[in-house]
Coordinates of C-alpha atoms (C1' of nucleotides) in Angstrom, one line a residue:
Chain A
X1 CA 123.0 99.6 123.7
X2 CA 124.5 96.2 122.9
X3 CA 121.6 94.0 121.7
X4 CA 121.8 90.6 120.0
X5 CA 125.5 90.0 120.7
X6 CA 124.9 86.4 119.9
X7 CA 125.5 85.2 116.4
X8 CA 122.6 82.8 116.2
X9 CA 120.9 82.6 112.9
X10 CA 117.6 82.6 114.6
X11 CA 118.3 85.7 116.7
X12 CA 115.6 85.1 119.2
X13 CA 116.5 87.4 122.0
X14 CA 113.2 86.9 123.9
X15 CA 112.6 84.0 126.1
X16 CA 109.9 82.6 123.9
X17 CA 108.4 79.3 124.7
X18 CA 109.9 76.3 123.0
X19 CA 107.0 75.7 120.6
X20 CA 107.3 79.2 119.2
X21 CA 111.0 78.6 118.5
X22 CA 110.5 75.2 116.8
X23 CA 108.1 76.8 114.4
X24 CA 110.9 78.9 113.1
X25 CA 112.5 75.9 111.4
X26 CA 110.4 75.0 108.4
X27 CA 112.1 71.7 107.8
X28 CA 111.0 70.3 111.1
X29 CA 108.0 72.4 111.9
X30 CA 104.9 70.2 111.8
X31 CA 102.7 73.2 112.0
X32 CA 103.9 74.8 108.9
X33 CA 104.0 71.6 107.1
X34 CA 100.5 70.7 107.9
X35 CA 99.0 74.2 107.7
X36 CA 100.6 74.9 104.4
X37 CA 98.8 71.9 103.0
X38 CA 95.3 72.3 104.6
X39 CA 95.5 76.0 104.0
X40 CA 95.9 75.3 100.3
X41 CA 92.5 76.8 99.5
X42 CA 91.0 73.6 98.3
X43 CA 92.4 70.9 100.5
X44 CA 90.3 71.8 103.5
X45 CA 87.3 72.1 101.3
X46 CA 87.8 68.7 99.9
X47 CA 88.3 67.1 103.3
X48 CA 85.1 68.7 104.5
X49 CA 83.2 67.5 101.5
X50 CA 84.6 64.0 101.9
X51 CA 83.8 64.0 105.5
X52 CA 80.1 63.8 104.7
X53 CA 80.7 60.7 102.6
X54 CA 83.1 59.1 100.2
X55 CA 82.8 60.6 96.8
X56 CA 83.9 60.1 93.3
X57 CA 85.9 62.6 91.2
X58 CA 83.0 64.0 89.4
X59 CA 80.9 64.2 92.5
X60 CA 83.6 66.2 94.2
X61 CA 83.8 68.4 91.2
X62 CA 80.1 69.1 91.3
X63 CA 80.3 69.7 95.1
X64 CA 83.0 72.3 94.5
X65 CA 82.2 73.7 91.2
X66 CA 84.7 76.5 91.1
X67 CA 87.7 74.2 91.3
X68 CA 89.4 73.3 88.1
X69 CA 89.8 69.6 87.3
X70 CA 93.5 70.2 87.3
X71 CA 93.5 71.6 90.8
X72 CA 91.1 69.0 92.0
X73 CA 93.4 66.2 90.7
X74 CA 96.4 67.9 92.2
X75 CA 94.8 68.5 95.6
X76 CA 93.6 64.9 95.7
X77 CA 97.0 63.6 94.9
X78 CA 98.5 65.7 97.6
X79 CA 96.0 64.5 100.2
X80 CA 96.5 61.0 99.1
X81 CA 100.2 61.3 99.4
X82 CA 99.9 62.7 102.9
X83 CA 97.8 59.7 103.8
X84 CA 94.7 61.8 104.6
X85 CA 92.5 60.3 101.9
X86 CA 92.4 57.0 100.1
X87 CA 91.9 56.5 96.4
X88 CA 90.0 53.4 95.4
X89 CA 89.6 52.4 91.8
X90 CA 86.7 50.1 91.1
X91 CA 86.9 48.1 87.9
X92 CA 83.4 48.9 86.8
X93 CA 82.4 49.3 83.2
X94 CA 83.9 52.8 83.1
X95 CA 86.3 52.5 86.0
X96 CA 85.1 54.6 88.8
X97 CA 87.3 56.2 91.4
X98 CA 86.2 56.8 94.9
X99 CA 87.9 59.1 97.3
X100 CA 87.4 58.7 101.1
X101 CA 88.9 59.9 104.2
X102 CA 91.5 57.6 105.8
X103 CA 91.5 57.2 109.5
X104 CA 94.2 59.8 109.6
X105 CA 92.0 62.1 107.5
X106 CA 89.2 61.5 109.9
X107 CA 91.3 62.4 112.8
X108 CA 92.1 65.8 111.4
X109 CA 88.5 66.5 111.0
X110 CA 88.1 67.1 114.7
X111 CA 90.4 70.2 114.9
X112 CA 89.3 71.2 111.4
X113 CA 85.7 71.2 112.3
X114 CA 86.6 73.3 115.3
X115 CA 88.0 75.9 113.0
X116 CA 84.9 75.6 110.8
X117 CA 82.7 76.2 113.7
X118 CA 84.7 79.2 114.7
X119 CA 84.5 80.5 111.2
X120 CA 80.7 80.2 111.1
X121 CA 80.4 81.8 114.5
X122 CA 82.7 84.8 114.0
X123 CA 82.3 85.5 110.3
X124 CA 80.0 88.4 111.0
X125 CA 82.6 89.9 113.3
X126 CA 85.3 89.6 110.6
X127 CA 83.1 91.2 108.0
X128 CA 82.2 94.0 110.3
X129 CA 85.9 94.5 111.2
X130 CA 86.6 94.8 107.5
X131 CA 83.9 97.4 106.9
X132 CA 85.2 99.4 109.8
X133 CA 88.8 99.1 108.6
X134 CA 88.1 100.1 105.1
X135 CA 85.8 102.9 106.1
X136 CA 88.4 104.3 108.5
X137 CA 90.9 104.3 105.7
X138 CA 88.7 106.3 103.5
X139 CA 87.7 108.9 106.0
X140 CA 91.2 109.2 107.4
X141 CA 91.8 112.8 108.4
X142 CA 94.9 114.4 106.8
Chain B
X1 CA 74.7 55.1 92.1
X2 CA 73.9 57.2 95.2
X3 CA 73.1 60.7 94.1
X4 CA 74.5 63.4 96.2
X5 CA 72.3 66.3 96.8
X6 CA 73.7 69.3 95.0
X7 CA 73.6 71.5 98.0
X8 CA 75.8 69.4 100.2
X9 CA 78.8 71.6 99.9
X10 CA 80.3 72.2 103.3
X11 CA 77.0 72.9 105.0
X12 CA 77.0 69.6 106.6
X13 CA 75.4 71.0 109.8
X14 CA 72.8 73.3 108.3
X15 CA 69.9 72.4 106.2
X16 CA 70.8 74.3 103.1
X17 CA 68.1 76.3 101.3
X18 CA 67.7 75.8 97.6
X19 CA 69.8 78.9 97.2
X20 CA 72.9 77.0 96.1
X21 CA 74.3 80.1 94.5
X22 CA 75.1 81.5 97.9
X23 CA 77.2 78.5 98.6
X24 CA 79.1 79.0 95.4
X25 CA 80.1 82.5 96.4
X26 CA 83.3 82.2 98.3
X27 CA 82.8 85.5 100.0
X28 CA 79.7 84.3 101.6
X29 CA 81.1 81.0 102.7
X30 CA 82.6 81.6 106.2
X31 CA 84.7 78.5 106.0
X32 CA 86.4 79.4 102.8
X33 CA 86.7 83.0 103.8
X34 CA 88.4 82.2 107.0
X35 CA 90.5 79.3 105.9
X36 CA 91.8 81.1 102.9
X37 CA 93.2 83.7 105.2
X38 CA 94.6 81.6 108.1
X39 CA 95.9 79.2 105.5
X40 CA 97.9 81.9 103.9
X41 CA 101.2 80.4 104.9
X42 CA 102.2 83.2 107.2
X43 CA 99.0 84.3 109.0
X44 CA 98.7 81.3 111.2
X45 CA 102.4 81.6 112.1
X46 CA 102.0 85.2 113.0
X47 CA 99.0 84.5 115.1
X48 CA 100.9 81.8 116.9
X49 CA 103.8 84.1 117.5
X50 CA 101.6 86.9 118.8
X51 CA 99.8 84.5 121.0
X52 CA 103.0 84.2 123.1
X53 CA 103.1 87.9 123.6
X54 CA 102.4 91.2 121.8
X55 CA 105.3 92.1 119.6
X56 CA 106.7 94.8 117.5
X57 CA 107.3 94.7 113.8
X58 CA 111.0 94.0 114.1
X59 CA 110.4 91.5 116.8
X60 CA 108.0 89.6 114.6
X61 CA 110.4 89.7 111.7
X62 CA 113.1 88.3 113.9
X63 CA 110.8 85.7 115.2
X64 CA 109.9 84.6 111.7
X65 CA 113.1 85.2 109.9
X66 CA 112.1 83.7 106.6
X67 CA 109.3 86.1 105.9
X68 CA 110.0 89.2 103.9
X69 CA 109.1 92.6 105.2
X70 CA 106.7 93.0 102.4
X71 CA 104.8 89.8 103.3
X72 CA 104.9 90.5 107.0
X73 CA 103.4 93.9 106.4
X74 CA 100.8 92.5 104.1
X75 CA 99.9 89.7 106.4
X76 CA 99.6 92.0 109.4
X77 CA 97.4 94.4 107.5
X78 CA 95.1 91.6 106.5
X79 CA 94.9 90.3 110.0
X80 CA 94.3 93.8 111.3
X81 CA 91.6 94.3 108.7
X82 CA 89.9 91.1 109.8
X83 CA 90.0 92.3 113.3
X84 CA 92.2 89.5 114.6
X85 CA 95.0 91.7 115.7
X86 CA 95.4 95.2 116.9
X87 CA 98.0 97.7 115.7
X88 CA 99.1 100.2 118.3
X89 CA 101.4 103.0 117.5
X90 CA 103.3 104.5 120.4
X91 CA 104.6 108.0 119.8
X92 CA 108.0 107.2 121.2
X93 CA 111.1 108.8 119.9
X94 CA 111.1 106.5 116.9
X95 CA 107.5 105.6 116.8
X96 CA 107.1 102.0 117.8
X97 CA 104.4 99.8 116.6
X98 CA 103.1 97.0 118.6
X99 CA 100.9 94.2 117.3
X100 CA 98.7 92.1 119.6
X101 CA 95.9 89.7 119.4
X102 CA 92.5 91.1 119.7
X103 CA 89.9 89.3 121.6
X104 CA 88.6 87.9 118.3
X105 CA 92.2 86.9 117.5
X106 CA 92.5 85.2 120.9
X107 CA 89.3 83.3 120.3
X108 CA 90.6 81.8 117.1
X109 CA 93.6 80.5 118.9
X110 CA 91.5 77.7 120.5
X111 CA 90.7 75.9 117.3
X112 CA 94.0 76.9 115.8
X113 CA 95.9 75.4 118.6
X114 CA 93.8 72.3 118.2
X115 CA 95.1 72.0 114.7
X116 CA 98.6 72.7 115.9
X117 CA 98.3 69.9 118.3
X118 CA 97.1 67.6 115.7
X119 CA 99.9 68.5 113.4
X120 CA 102.5 67.8 116.1
X121 CA 100.9 64.5 117.0
X122 CA 100.5 63.2 113.4
X123 CA 103.4 64.7 111.6
X124 CA 105.3 61.5 111.7
X125 CA 102.3 59.6 110.1
X126 CA 102.2 62.1 107.3
X127 CA 105.8 61.9 106.6
X128 CA 105.6 58.1 106.6
X129 CA 102.7 58.2 104.3
X130 CA 104.7 60.3 101.9
X131 CA 107.6 58.0 101.9
X132 CA 105.2 55.1 101.2
X133 CA 103.4 56.9 98.5
X134 CA 106.6 58.0 96.7
X135 CA 108.1 54.6 97.2
X136 CA 105.1 52.7 96.0
X137 CA 105.3 54.6 92.7
X138 CA 108.8 53.4 92.1
X139 CA 108.5 49.8 93.2
X140 CA 105.0 49.1 92.0
X141 CA 104.4 45.4 92.4
X142 CA 103.0 43.6 89.4
Chain C
dC1 C1' 128.6 117.9 111.7
dA2 C1' 128.6 113.3 109.3
dA3 C1' 127.9 108.6 109.3
dA4 C1' 125.8 104.4 111.2
dA5 C1' 122.2 102.0 112.7
dG6 C1' 117.4 100.9 114.2
dT7 C1' 112.3 101.3 113.4
dG8 C1' 108.4 100.6 110.3
dG9 C1' 107.5 100.3 106.5
dT10 C1' 106.9 100.9 100.7
dC11 C1' 108.3 99.8 95.9
dT12 C1' 109.9 97.2 92.1
dC13 C1' 111.4 93.1 89.8
dT14 C1' 111.3 88.4 89.0
dA15 C1' 110.2 83.5 89.6
dT16 C1' 106.7 80.7 90.8
dC17 C1' 102.2 79.0 91.0
dA18 C1' 97.3 78.6 90.6
dT19 C1' 93.5 79.0 87.3
dA20 C1' 90.8 78.4 83.3
dG21 C1' 89.7 75.8 79.9
dA22 C1' 90.9 73.0 75.8
dC23 C1' 91.9 68.4 75.0
dC24 C1' 92.2 63.2 75.5
dT25 C1' 91.0 58.1 76.1
dA26 C1' 87.6 54.8 77.0
dC27 C1' 83.0 53.3 77.6
dC28 C1' 77.8 53.3 77.2
dC29 C1' 73.3 54.6 75.1
dT30 C1' 70.4 55.5 71.3
Chain D
dA1 C1' 77.8 57.6 64.5
dG2 C1' 76.9 61.3 67.8
dG3 C1' 76.6 62.6 72.3
dG4 C1' 77.3 61.9 77.2
dT5 C1' 79.9 60.5 81.3
dA6 C1' 84.1 59.4 83.8
dG7 C1' 88.8 60.7 85.1
dG8 C1' 91.9 62.8 84.1
dT9 C1' 96.4 65.7 81.4
dC10 C1' 98.4 69.9 79.1
dT11 C1' 99.2 74.6 78.2
dA12 C1' 98.8 79.7 78.2
dT13 C1' 98.3 83.4 81.3
dG14 C1' 97.4 86.2 85.1
dA15 C1' 98.1 86.7 89.9
dT16 C1' 101.1 86.2 93.7
dA17 C1' 105.0 85.4 96.8
dG18 C1' 109.7 86.5 97.7
dA19 C1' 114.1 89.2 97.7
dG20 C1' 116.0 93.1 98.4
dA21 C1' 116.6 98.2 97.4
dC22 C1' 115.0 102.4 99.1
dC23 C1' 112.8 106.0 102.3
dA24 C1' 111.8 109.1 106.5
dC25 C1' 112.7 109.7 111.0
dT26 C1' 115.5 109.5 115.2
dT27 C1' 119.4 108.5 118.4
dT28 C1' 124.1 107.3 119.0
dT29 C1' 128.9 107.6 118.0
dG30 C1' 133.3 109.9 116.4

DNA sequence: CAAAAGTGGTCTCTATCATAGACCTACCCT
DNA sequence: AGGGTAGGTCTATGATAGAGACCACTTTTG
């Protein structure tokens, strides 16, 4: 049967909604751009920590002990570059650096906290699903 | 300087017991567990694609052309293991496999779509912030 | 029959990236 | 002068993502 006679590079044969199609293009897909960043293992964690209050580098490091300084620096730079946090240097005796959410950063907290809430509410379900999945694999009949 | 309580870490909502060790353990932190997964570059994209409609392996691959089969398989397994999607094998002539959101998977779409909406709404701000950040480095005023 | 093509993957190789942790400069305290 | 804190940078290394070959099975086509 003649399927996909069209030569489109996207090759979407289904009448998918427009938002699904736009997500295919990484260069102009906001979702991928944003999600790739906040999904970066540490970024969301940093945002959530800063949401409580502005914090200094070392405070952040203590709050998230299992991040390396290098990754903390890198993640903070990225968040700063994206305008989600602000970096303020105070010319104190040893110059202290404070990181705080920008207004843009605060605005992302709303959906992000929604996800956090979901995670807390359904984490047990996920763990249970994993146990079942792994168990079913083990006792899979031949 | 304001001393941050050591147990702050993400548990903004709950009063944290002195058992800070449990917070350090990523496998026990629902937020990290969940975010690490849905932030995994492809997983959120797959969920969003499946949200439109249940799809087969090849359909998914066509819908997300720039994922390799290997990563698609791996991501689908992970999502299945976490109970977010269901894998149904139909014993057709060439056995066809259909992936669809589970009820748990549908429930995560609510906060996830919130994040998507945020991303679409603020993507311009982010890009602008990046331009400013990168430009400010070059033309740093004295 | 033989070849092609589609479905649902697995396997291997390689380039990239994150991580740990050593190191560094500057300042303060004792 | 030794040690501690602050805010990082640098490097070696292990894990990981990505590309693409390969596989078993089946239907279609010549």
